[in-house]
């Protein structure tokens, strides 16, 4: 249908190194501004992947959405994943690499060993 066609034909935005650094700085600032709320959800969902995906991913998507939208990404989970992917060409830059790791840590569960 039309929605699938839109998502499959629109390539994700490409970022220059300068744009990538600015976008990462904006994203990290948004995470830091919401650290208390994010940390509370991390603690609440620790070890429960389903709950993490239901609570943390929408929270982080909401907090980063407006920041990444300014760079041409959608303000949702697919947009965040595209944004993370768009940092790859610049990941060797220490600033970008550190920011990418911090953003991924916010949306990827930190699972311990199986019990």
PDB file of C-alpha atoms in Angstrom:
ATOM      1  CA  UNK A   1       0.000   0.000   0.000  1.00  0.00           C
ATOM      2  CA  UNK A   2       0.997   3.665  -0.099  1.00  0.00           C
ATOM      3  CA  UNK A   3       2.586   3.752   3.337  1.00  0.00           C
ATOM      4  CA  UNK A   4       4.827   0.770   2.619  1.00  0.00           C
ATOM      5  CA  UNK A   5       5.773   2.292  -0.705  1.00  0.00           C
ATOM      6  CA  UNK A   6       6.717   5.550   1.031  1.00  0.00           C
ATOM      7  CA  UNK A   7       8.981   3.862   3.592  1.00  0.00           C
ATOM      8  CA  UNK A   8      10.643   1.565   1.082  1.00  0.00           C
ATOM      9  CA  UNK A   9      11.427   4.233  -1.494  1.00  0.00           C
ATOM     10  CA  UNK A  10      12.593   7.045   0.763  1.00  0.00           C
ATOM     11  CA  UNK A  11      16.285   6.660   1.538  1.00  0.00           C
ATOM     12  CA  UNK A  12      17.302   7.834   4.997  1.00  0.00           C
ATOM     13  CA  UNK A  13      18.914  11.252   5.180  1.00  0.00           C
ATOM     14  CA  UNK A  14      22.694  11.372   4.837  1.00  0.00           C
ATOM     15  CA  UNK A  15      24.587  13.540   7.291  1.00  0.00           C
ATOM     16  CA  UNK A  16      27.839  15.405   6.811  1.00  0.00           C
ATOM     17  CA  UNK A  17      30.305  15.065   9.678  1.00  0.00           C
ATOM     18  CA  UNK A  18      29.315  18.518  10.950  1.00  0.00           C
ATOM     19  CA  UNK A  19      25.592  17.699  10.771  1.00  0.00           C
ATOM     20  CA  UNK A  20      26.218  14.363  12.447  1.00  0.00           C
ATOM     21  CA  UNK A  21      28.121  15.985  15.313  1.00  0.00           C
ATOM     22  CA  UNK A  22      25.373  18.591  15.781  1.00  0.00           C
ATOM     23  CA  UNK A  23      22.610  15.954  15.644  1.00  0.00           C
ATOM     24  CA  UNK A  24      24.464  13.736  18.125  1.00  0.00           C
ATOM     25  CA  UNK A  25      24.975  16.686  20.456  1.00  0.00           C
ATOM     26  CA  UNK A  26      21.248  17.477  20.288  1.00  0.00           C
ATOM     27  CA  UNK A  27      20.321  13.829  20.897  1.00  0.00           C
ATOM     28  CA  UNK A  28      22.670  13.454  23.868  1.00  0.00           C
ATOM     29  CA  UNK A  29      21.357  16.693  25.349  1.00  0.00           C
ATOM     30  CA  UNK A  30      17.804  15.340  25.077  1.00  0.00           C
ATOM     31  CA  UNK A  31      18.853  12.097  26.806  1.00  0.00           C
ATOM     32  CA  UNK A  32      20.659  14.031  29.545  1.00  0.00           C
ATOM     33  CA  UNK A  33      17.684  16.370  30.023  1.00  0.00           C
ATOM     34  CA  UNK A  34      15.480  13.302  30.618  1.00  0.00           C
ATOM     35  CA  UNK A  35      18.011  11.152  32.497  1.00  0.00           C
ATOM     36  CA  UNK A  36      15.922  10.771  35.668  1.00  0.00           C
ATOM     37  CA  UNK A  37      12.879   9.519  33.718  1.00  0.00           C
ATOM     38  CA  UNK A  38      14.979   7.262  31.484  1.00  0.00           C
ATOM     39  CA  UNK A  39      16.898   5.796  34.439  1.00  0.00           C
ATOM     40  CA  UNK A  40      13.633   5.114  36.282  1.00  0.00           C
ATOM     41  CA  UNK A  41      12.236   3.176  33.317  1.00  0.00           C
ATOM     42  CA  UNK A  42      15.547   1.284  32.942  1.00  0.00           C
ATOM     43  CA  UNK A  43      15.367   0.256  36.594  1.00  0.00           C
ATOM     44  CA  UNK A  44      11.686  -0.684  36.315  1.00  0.00           C
ATOM     45  CA  UNK A  45      12.223  -2.829  33.224  1.00  0.00           C
ATOM     46  CA  UNK A  46      15.589  -4.377  34.137  1.00  0.00           C
ATOM     47  CA  UNK A  47      15.777  -7.950  32.886  1.00  0.00           C
ATOM     48  CA  UNK A  48      12.354  -7.866  31.220  1.00  0.00           C
ATOM     49  CA  UNK A  49      12.888  -7.453  27.486  1.00  0.00           C
ATOM     50  CA  UNK A  50       9.206  -7.198  26.607  1.00  0.00           C
ATOM     51  CA  UNK A  51       8.557  -4.495  29.196  1.00  0.00           C
ATOM     52  CA  UNK A  52      11.724  -2.662  28.124  1.00  0.00           C
ATOM     53  CA  UNK A  53      10.592  -2.607  24.500  1.00  0.00           C
ATOM     54  CA  UNK A  54       7.093  -1.475  25.487  1.00  0.00           C
ATOM     55  CA  UNK A  55       8.257   1.346  27.757  1.00  0.00           C
ATOM     56  CA  UNK A  56      11.816   2.436  27.001  1.00  0.00           C
ATOM     57  CA  UNK A  57      11.730   2.488  23.212  1.00  0.00           C
ATOM     58  CA  UNK A  58       8.649   4.760  23.045  1.00  0.00           C
ATOM     59  CA  UNK A  59      10.077   6.997  25.791  1.00  0.00           C
ATOM     60  CA  UNK A  60      13.426   7.449  24.052  1.00  0.00           C
ATOM     61  CA  UNK A  61      11.658   7.866  20.703  1.00  0.00           C
ATOM     62  CA  UNK A  62       9.525  10.645  22.182  1.00  0.00           C
ATOM     63  CA  UNK A  63      12.519  12.407  23.731  1.00  0.00           C
ATOM     64  CA  UNK A  64      14.734  12.199  20.623  1.00  0.00           C
ATOM     65  CA  UNK A  65      12.032  12.566  17.978  1.00  0.00           C
ATOM     66  CA  UNK A  66      11.977  16.343  17.718  1.00  0.00           C
ATOM     67  CA  UNK A  67      15.779  16.500  17.773  1.00  0.00           C
ATOM     68  CA  UNK A  68      16.301  14.084  14.886  1.00  0.00           C
ATOM     69  CA  UNK A  69      13.315  15.396  12.929  1.00  0.00           C
ATOM     70  CA  UNK A  70      15.284  18.608  12.438  1.00  0.00           C
ATOM     71  CA  UNK A  71      17.817  16.557  10.439  1.00  0.00           C
ATOM     72  CA  UNK A  72      15.248  14.906   8.161  1.00  0.00           C
ATOM     73  CA  UNK A  73      14.487  11.729  10.126  1.00  0.00           C
ATOM     74  CA  UNK A  74      11.045  10.681  11.276  1.00  0.00           C
ATOM     75  CA  UNK A  75      10.252  11.271  14.955  1.00  0.00           C
ATOM     76  CA  UNK A  76       9.677   7.590  15.752  1.00  0.00           C
ATOM     77  CA  UNK A  77      11.522   4.327  16.345  1.00  0.00           C
ATOM     78  CA  UNK A  78      12.349   3.715  12.651  1.00  0.00           C
ATOM     79  CA  UNK A  79      13.649   7.284  12.436  1.00  0.00           C
ATOM     80  CA  UNK A  80      15.901   6.736  15.430  1.00  0.00           C
ATOM     81  CA  UNK A  81      17.229   3.516  13.920  1.00  0.00           C
ATOM     82  CA  UNK A  82      17.894   5.354  10.637  1.00  0.00           C
ATOM     83  CA  UNK A  83      19.597   8.143  12.581  1.00  0.00           C
ATOM     84  CA  UNK A  84      21.868   5.642  14.332  1.00  0.00           C
ATOM     85  CA  UNK A  85      22.645   4.118  10.934  1.00  0.00           C
ATOM     86  CA  UNK A  86      23.431   7.550   9.512  1.00  0.00           C
ATOM     87  CA  UNK A  87      26.125   7.987  12.175  1.00  0.00           C
ATOM     88  CA  UNK A  88      28.002   4.910  10.887  1.00  0.00           C
ATOM     89  CA  UNK A  89      30.075   6.714   8.228  1.00  0.00           C
ATOM     90  CA  UNK A  90      31.291   9.096  10.948  1.00  0.00           C
ATOM     91  CA  UNK A  91      31.607   6.624  13.846  1.00  0.00           C
ATOM     92  CA  UNK A  92      35.428   6.807  13.733  1.00  0.00           C
ATOM     93  CA  UNK A  93      35.134  10.389  14.978  1.00  0.00           C
ATOM     94  CA  UNK A  94      35.469  10.131  18.781  1.00  0.00           C
ATOM     95  CA  UNK A  95      32.594  12.548  19.433  1.00  0.00           C
ATOM     96  CA  UNK A  96      30.221  10.725  17.076  1.00  0.00           C
ATOM     97  CA  UNK A  97      31.312   7.272  18.249  1.00  0.00           C
ATOM     98  CA  UNK A  98      30.715   8.124  21.901  1.00  0.00           C
ATOM     99  CA  UNK A  99      27.333   9.689  21.149  1.00  0.00           C
ATOM    100  CA  UNK A 100      26.254   6.690  19.056  1.00  0.00           C
ATOM    101  CA  UNK A 101      27.168   4.323  21.896  1.00  0.00           C
ATOM    102  CA  UNK A 102      25.208   6.421  24.398  1.00  0.00           C
ATOM    103  CA  UNK A 103      22.114   6.568  22.173  1.00  0.00           C
ATOM    104  CA  UNK A 104      22.252   2.825  21.515  1.00  0.00           C
ATOM    105  CA  UNK A 105      22.612   2.138  25.239  1.00  0.00           C
ATOM    106  CA  UNK A 106      19.424   4.143  25.841  1.00  0.00           C
ATOM    107  CA  UNK A 107      17.321   2.067  23.437  1.00  0.00           C
ATOM    108  CA  UNK A 108      18.989  -1.331  23.661  1.00  0.00           C
ATOM    109  CA  UNK A 109      18.330  -3.405  26.777  1.00  0.00           C
ATOM    110  CA  UNK A 110      21.302  -4.205  28.968  1.00  0.00           C
ATOM    111  CA  UNK A 111      20.457  -7.831  29.602  1.00  0.00           C
ATOM    112  CA  UNK A 112      22.378  -9.856  32.149  1.00  0.00           C
ATOM    113  CA  UNK A 113      23.184 -13.528  31.800  1.00  0.00           C
ATOM    114  CA  UNK A 114      20.212 -15.933  31.752  1.00  0.00           C
ATOM    115  CA  UNK A 115      18.988 -17.066  35.148  1.00  0.00           C
TER     116      UNK A 115
END
